[in-house]
Short mmCIF file of C-alpha atoms in Angstrom, two decimals:
data_model
loop_
_atom_site.label_atom_id
_atom_site.label_comp_id
_atom_site.label_asym_id
_atom_site.label_seq_id
_atom_site.Cartn_x
_atom_site.Cartn_y
_atom_site.Cartn_z
CA MET A 1 30.15 18.27 -30.52
CA ALA A 2 26.88 17.87 -28.61
CA THR A 3 24.91 14.77 -29.50
CA LEU A 4 21.28 15.18 -30.36
CA LYS A 5 18.90 13.38 -28.05
CA VAL A 6 16.32 11.35 -29.91
CA PRO A 7 12.96 11.77 -28.17
CA VAL A 8 11.71 8.49 -26.74
CA HIS A 9 8.34 7.49 -28.14
CA VAL A 10 5.78 7.05 -25.35
CA PRO A 11 2.97 4.85 -26.67
CA SER A 12 -0.51 6.34 -26.52
CA PRO A 13 -3.24 4.63 -24.43
CA SER A 14 -4.80 3.32 -27.65
CA GLU A 15 -1.47 1.82 -28.78
CA ASP A 16 -1.05 0.20 -25.35
CA ALA A 17 -4.64 -1.10 -25.43
CA GLU A 18 -4.02 -2.59 -28.88
CA GLN A 19 -0.82 -4.29 -27.71
CA LEU A 20 -2.58 -5.70 -24.64
CA ARG A 21 -5.33 -7.06 -26.88
CA LYS A 22 -2.65 -8.81 -28.94
CA ALA A 23 -1.12 -10.23 -25.74
CA PHE A 24 -4.45 -11.94 -24.97
CA GLU A 25 -5.06 -13.30 -28.46
CA GLY A 26 -3.78 -16.44 -30.18
CA TRP A 27 -2.26 -19.47 -28.50
CA GLY A 28 -1.27 -18.65 -24.95
CA THR A 29 -0.93 -15.29 -23.30
CA ASN A 30 2.06 -13.01 -23.91
CA GLU A 31 2.82 -12.30 -20.23
CA GLN A 32 6.04 -10.43 -21.00
CA LEU A 33 4.16 -7.91 -23.14
CA ILE A 34 1.67 -7.33 -20.29
CA ILE A 35 4.59 -6.71 -17.90
CA ASP A 36 6.37 -4.42 -20.38
CA ILE A 37 3.27 -2.24 -20.66
CA LEU A 38 1.49 -2.18 -17.28
CA ALA A 39 4.58 -2.21 -15.01
CA HIS A 40 5.92 0.86 -16.84
CA ARG A 41 2.88 3.14 -16.88
CA ASN A 42 1.87 5.53 -14.09
CA ALA A 43 -1.58 5.57 -12.47
CA ALA A 44 -3.02 8.19 -14.85
CA GLN A 45 -1.74 6.27 -17.89
CA ARG A 46 -3.14 2.97 -16.59
CA ASN A 47 -6.54 4.61 -16.04
CA SER A 48 -6.48 5.91 -19.63
CA ILE A 49 -5.53 2.47 -20.98
CA ARG A 50 -8.46 0.88 -19.11
CA LYS A 51 -10.87 3.50 -20.46
CA VAL A 52 -9.63 3.22 -24.07
CA TYR A 53 -9.58 -0.60 -23.90
CA GLY A 54 -13.21 -0.68 -22.77
CA GLU A 55 -14.26 1.72 -25.54
CA ALA A 56 -12.32 -0.10 -28.27
CA TYR A 57 -13.16 -3.71 -27.42
CA GLY A 58 -16.32 -3.50 -25.31
CA GLU A 59 -14.67 -5.42 -22.49
CA ASP A 60 -13.27 -4.52 -19.10
CA LEU A 61 -9.46 -4.77 -19.17
CA LEU A 62 -9.43 -6.04 -15.56
CA LYS A 63 -11.82 -8.88 -16.47
CA CYS A 64 -9.61 -9.81 -19.43
CA LEU A 65 -6.50 -9.86 -17.22
CA GLU A 66 -8.37 -11.98 -14.67
CA LYS A 67 -9.28 -14.47 -17.41
CA GLU A 68 -5.76 -14.65 -18.88
CA LEU A 69 -3.54 -14.68 -15.77
CA THR A 70 -3.28 -16.89 -12.70
CA SER A 71 -2.10 -17.03 -9.11
CA ASP A 72 0.18 -14.40 -7.49
CA PHE A 73 1.05 -12.86 -10.87
CA GLU A 74 -2.66 -12.27 -11.57
CA ARG A 75 -3.23 -10.63 -8.17
CA ALA A 76 -0.18 -8.36 -8.53
CA VAL A 77 -1.14 -7.21 -12.05
CA LEU A 78 -4.79 -6.62 -11.10
CA LEU A 79 -3.91 -4.65 -7.96
CA PHE A 80 -1.34 -2.47 -9.72
CA THR A 81 -3.64 -1.79 -12.70
CA LEU A 82 -6.34 -0.40 -10.38
CA ASP A 83 -6.44 3.31 -9.60
CA PRO A 84 -4.69 3.79 -6.18
CA ALA A 85 -7.95 4.79 -4.41
CA GLU A 86 -9.84 1.83 -5.94
CA ARG A 87 -6.98 -0.48 -4.97
CA ASP A 88 -7.04 0.67 -1.36
CA ALA A 89 -10.85 0.36 -1.28
CA HIS A 90 -10.52 -3.22 -2.55
CA LEU A 91 -7.82 -4.08 0.03
CA ALA A 92 -9.84 -2.46 2.83
CA ASN A 93 -12.95 -4.40 1.82
CA GLU A 94 -10.98 -7.66 1.82
CA ALA A 95 -9.67 -6.74 5.28
CA THR A 96 -13.24 -6.60 6.62
CA LYS A 97 -14.19 -10.03 5.22
CA LYS A 98 -14.29 -13.11 7.44
CA PHE A 99 -11.57 -15.18 5.76
CA THR A 100 -9.25 -12.32 4.81
CA SER A 101 -9.89 -10.03 7.78
CA SER A 102 -6.93 -7.89 8.86
CA ASN A 103 -6.83 -5.04 11.36
CA TRP A 104 -3.26 -4.44 10.17
CA ILE A 105 -4.24 -3.67 6.59
CA LEU A 106 -6.97 -1.27 7.73
CA MET A 107 -4.44 0.47 9.98
CA GLU A 108 -1.86 0.56 7.16
CA ILE A 109 -4.27 2.25 4.72
CA ALA A 110 -5.48 4.76 7.34
CA CYS A 111 -2.00 5.71 8.57
CA SER A 112 0.25 5.68 5.51
CA ARG A 113 -2.02 7.58 3.11
CA SER A 114 -2.34 11.37 3.16
CA SER A 115 -5.66 12.88 4.27
CA HIS A 116 -6.52 13.64 0.64
CA GLU A 117 -5.69 10.07 -0.44
CA LEU A 118 -7.72 8.60 2.41
CA LEU A 119 -10.68 10.78 1.43
CA ASN A 120 -10.45 9.39 -2.13
CA VAL A 121 -10.29 5.84 -0.76
CA LYS A 122 -13.49 6.46 1.21
CA LYS A 123 -15.22 7.85 -1.91
CA ALA A 124 -14.06 4.85 -3.99
CA TYR A 125 -15.19 2.49 -1.23
CA HIS A 126 -18.66 4.01 -1.11
CA ALA A 127 -19.00 4.00 -4.91
CA ARG A 128 -17.95 0.35 -5.15
CA TYR A 129 -19.60 -1.21 -2.07
CA LYS A 130 -22.52 1.20 -1.44
CA LYS A 131 -21.51 1.50 2.23
CA SER A 132 -19.06 3.71 4.06
CA LEU A 133 -15.63 2.40 5.03
CA GLU A 134 -16.17 3.64 8.61
CA GLU A 135 -19.44 1.66 8.78
CA ASP A 136 -17.78 -1.58 7.63
CA VAL A 137 -14.79 -1.15 9.93
CA ALA A 138 -17.12 -0.52 12.90
CA HIS A 139 -19.21 -3.55 11.96
CA HIS A 140 -16.27 -5.93 11.58
CA THR A 141 -14.21 -4.93 14.62
CA THR A 142 -14.82 -5.03 18.36
CA GLY A 143 -13.51 -3.62 21.63
CA GLU A 144 -10.13 -1.87 21.65
CA TYR A 145 -9.61 -2.55 17.94
CA ARG A 146 -12.84 -0.73 17.04
CA LYS A 147 -11.94 2.22 19.29
CA LEU A 148 -8.59 2.52 17.52
CA LEU A 149 -9.49 1.75 13.89
CA VAL A 150 -12.75 3.69 13.45
CA PRO A 151 -11.15 7.07 14.39
CA LEU A 152 -8.12 6.19 12.24
CA VAL A 153 -10.18 5.65 9.07
CA SER A 154 -12.41 8.65 9.95
CA ALA A 155 -9.62 11.15 10.66
CA PHE A 156 -8.79 14.04 8.34
CA ARG A 157 -5.28 14.92 9.52
CA TYR A 158 -3.74 18.35 8.98
CA GLU A 159 -0.83 17.88 6.53
CA GLY A 160 1.27 20.95 7.39
CA GLU A 161 4.46 21.30 9.41
CA GLU A 162 3.35 23.76 12.12
CA VAL A 163 3.26 22.31 15.62
CA ASN A 164 1.95 23.42 19.00
CA MET A 165 4.58 22.63 21.67
CA THR A 166 2.13 23.14 24.55
CA LEU A 167 -0.17 20.60 22.99
CA ALA A 168 2.78 18.24 22.44
CA LYS A 169 3.60 18.50 26.14
CA SER A 170 0.07 17.77 27.34
CA GLU A 171 -0.49 15.03 24.79
CA ALA A 172 2.66 13.24 25.84
CA LYS A 173 0.64 12.42 28.98
CA ILE A 174 -2.56 11.35 27.19
CA LEU A 175 -1.38 9.48 24.12
CA HIS A 176 -4.49 7.45 23.40
CA ASP A 177 -6.07 10.28 21.41
CA LYS A 178 -3.10 11.14 19.17
CA ILE A 179 -4.10 9.46 15.99
CA SER A 180 -6.02 12.37 14.48
CA ARG A 181 -3.06 14.77 14.76
CA SER A 182 -0.84 15.84 11.89
CA LYS A 183 2.33 13.80 11.37
CA ALA A 184 4.49 16.77 12.40
CA GLN A 185 2.40 17.25 15.55
CA LEU A 186 2.60 13.55 16.33
CA ASN A 187 6.40 13.61 15.94
CA ALA A 188 6.62 16.57 18.33
CA THR A 189 4.45 14.72 20.86
CA LEU A 190 6.50 11.52 20.60
CA ASN A 191 9.76 13.46 21.00
CA HIS A 192 8.32 15.17 24.07
CA TYR A 193 7.25 11.80 25.47
CA ASN A 194 10.82 10.57 25.03
CA THR A 195 12.28 13.64 26.76
CA SER A 196 9.77 13.64 29.62
CA PHE A 197 9.76 9.93 30.42
CA GLY A 198 13.24 8.89 29.25
CA ASN A 199 11.90 6.20 26.95
CA ALA A 200 10.54 6.05 23.40
CA ILE A 201 6.79 5.33 23.40
CA ASN A 202 7.34 2.19 21.28
CA LYS A 203 9.66 0.80 23.97
CA ASP A 204 6.99 1.36 26.64
CA LEU A 205 4.40 -0.30 24.40
CA LYS A 206 6.58 -3.44 24.36
CA ALA A 207 5.79 -4.06 28.04
CA ASP A 208 3.87 -7.18 27.01
CA PRO A 209 5.34 -8.58 23.76
CA SER A 210 2.50 -11.09 23.38
CA ASP A 211 -0.22 -8.40 23.42
CA GLU A 212 -1.53 -8.19 19.83
CA PHE A 213 -3.29 -4.86 20.41
CA LEU A 214 -0.07 -3.23 21.68
CA LYS A 215 1.74 -4.61 18.60
CA LEU A 216 -0.85 -2.88 16.40
CA LEU A 217 -0.50 0.34 18.41
CA ARG A 218 3.29 0.28 17.90
CA ALA A 219 2.72 -0.25 14.18
CA VAL A 220 0.34 2.76 14.08
CA ILE A 221 3.10 4.99 15.46
CA LYS A 222 5.73 3.59 13.07
CA CYS A 223 3.39 3.84 10.07
CA LEU A 224 2.48 7.47 10.85
CA THR A 225 6.02 8.65 11.59
CA THR A 226 8.44 6.46 9.54
CA PRO A 227 6.39 4.61 6.91
CA GLU A 228 9.49 3.35 5.06
CA GLN A 229 10.62 1.52 8.23
CA TYR A 230 7.14 0.09 8.74
CA PHE A 231 6.99 -1.23 5.14
CA GLU A 232 10.57 -2.54 5.30
CA LYS A 233 9.53 -4.68 8.27
CA VAL A 234 6.39 -5.96 6.49
CA LEU A 235 8.55 -6.93 3.48
CA ARG A 236 11.21 -8.55 5.67
CA GLN A 237 8.64 -10.63 7.51
CA ALA A 238 6.85 -11.58 4.25
CA ILE A 239 10.11 -12.71 2.61
CA ASN A 240 11.62 -14.44 5.66
CA LYS A 241 8.42 -16.27 6.56
CA LEU A 242 8.53 -20.03 5.94
CA GLY A 243 6.88 -20.38 2.54
CA SER A 244 6.79 -16.55 2.29
CA ASP A 245 3.70 -14.35 2.48
CA GLU A 246 2.94 -13.44 -1.15
CA TRP A 247 -0.15 -11.42 -0.27
CA ALA A 248 1.85 -9.06 1.95
CA LEU A 249 4.70 -8.88 -0.58
CA THR A 250 2.27 -8.09 -3.42
CA ARG A 251 0.38 -5.52 -1.34
CA VAL A 252 3.45 -3.53 -0.31
CA VAL A 253 5.09 -3.56 -3.76
CA THR A 254 1.91 -2.59 -5.65
CA THR A 255 0.82 0.12 -3.19
CA ARG A 256 4.24 1.73 -2.60
CA ALA A 257 5.88 1.40 -6.06
CA GLU A 258 4.75 4.92 -7.01
CA VAL A 259 5.07 6.43 -3.54
CA ASP A 260 8.22 5.78 -1.50
CA MET A 261 9.80 2.60 -2.88
CA VAL A 262 13.25 4.21 -3.14
CA ARG A 263 13.22 4.96 0.62
CA ILE A 264 11.84 1.48 1.43
CA LYS A 265 14.62 -0.12 -0.65
CA GLU A 266 17.23 1.96 1.21
CA ALA A 267 15.73 0.95 4.58
CA TYR A 268 15.69 -2.71 3.49
CA GLN A 269 19.35 -2.63 2.40
CA ARG A 270 20.39 -0.96 5.69
CA ARG A 271 18.47 -3.45 7.85
CA ASN A 272 19.23 -6.68 5.95
CA SER A 273 22.56 -5.99 4.15
CA ILE A 274 21.01 -7.32 0.94
CA PRO A 275 19.22 -5.37 -1.82
CA LEU A 276 15.44 -5.82 -1.87
CA GLU A 277 15.65 -6.85 -5.56
CA GLN A 278 17.93 -9.74 -4.60
CA ALA A 279 15.67 -10.85 -1.73
CA ILE A 280 12.58 -10.82 -3.97
CA ALA A 281 14.38 -12.65 -6.81
CA LYS A 282 15.46 -15.35 -4.35
CA ASP A 283 11.95 -15.72 -2.95
CA THR A 284 9.76 -15.59 -6.08
CA SER A 285 9.84 -16.94 -9.63
CA GLY A 286 8.47 -16.64 -13.16
CA ASP A 287 6.24 -13.80 -14.32
CA TYR A 288 5.36 -12.87 -10.73
CA GLU A 289 9.04 -12.25 -9.98
CA LYS A 290 9.53 -10.28 -13.23
CA PHE A 291 6.52 -8.06 -12.49
CA LEU A 292 7.56 -7.26 -8.90
CA LEU A 293 11.13 -6.50 -9.96
CA ALA A 294 9.87 -4.20 -12.73
CA LEU A 295 7.73 -2.33 -10.16
CA ILE A 296 10.45 -1.84 -7.55
CA GLY A 297 12.86 -0.72 -10.25
CA ALA A 298 10.46 2.06 -11.20
CA GLY A 299 11.72 4.29 -8.35
CA ASP A 300 9.95 7.13 -6.59
CA ALA A 301 7.00 8.61 -8.45
#
């Protein structure tokens, strides 16, 4: 006899907002309740919770979380609670600041987001900081880095699969202008480069291992063509680093949890012969560990 499936009750945004309010009240904060709610809601649901919370209690949910939480756990919860475009705008803005500047993060946002997502990031950036992302990137970078990063954040890449083999052939010879091509076109060009010159472009870019700009250029190619391998490497380096790099770990988990975390976990297991969950559990602790593990267990969105 077939068993009847009992429908699972999905709390409404107002129920979630009420529970979060309870988590903040009384003696001490109920961190587990915050994890149980926010780590298990998608971006649209989190946006609704923020809206309803503000209307019901006259306070910004993010400000309340900031007040109640601390350290790496606070940063992870705040980043994940943000709308993806707002989150990327925030990370990009940090990457242009003196003490948190990072060409890598700017490259990562420009190369691993779709054209539509990048457009939303630029809109969110302008709304929040009253300047354009391109303007800030140009202002905070110089030389080769500016020539690479400004076109990357400005590009609106074609997202389809059609490729022009003649173009792939000619561009294999002039690779410096590839970054505004579609991912399929870029793959065709890189394959043609390999066939024509007998070497993968990334191998040729390793000519000088100490050259930081060439390292970034290799990362651009990896991020555009095999993002899961790029993010696996960022996670591996963050976890294996002496003292570990929590900012990188938090950034990758919060930005990829709803995108391609299943593929990143597979790549991590293949490369390191240990599940990502195990590596994170070994490297982190407390509520921060619980939150990250909840996010990577969420699977592909």
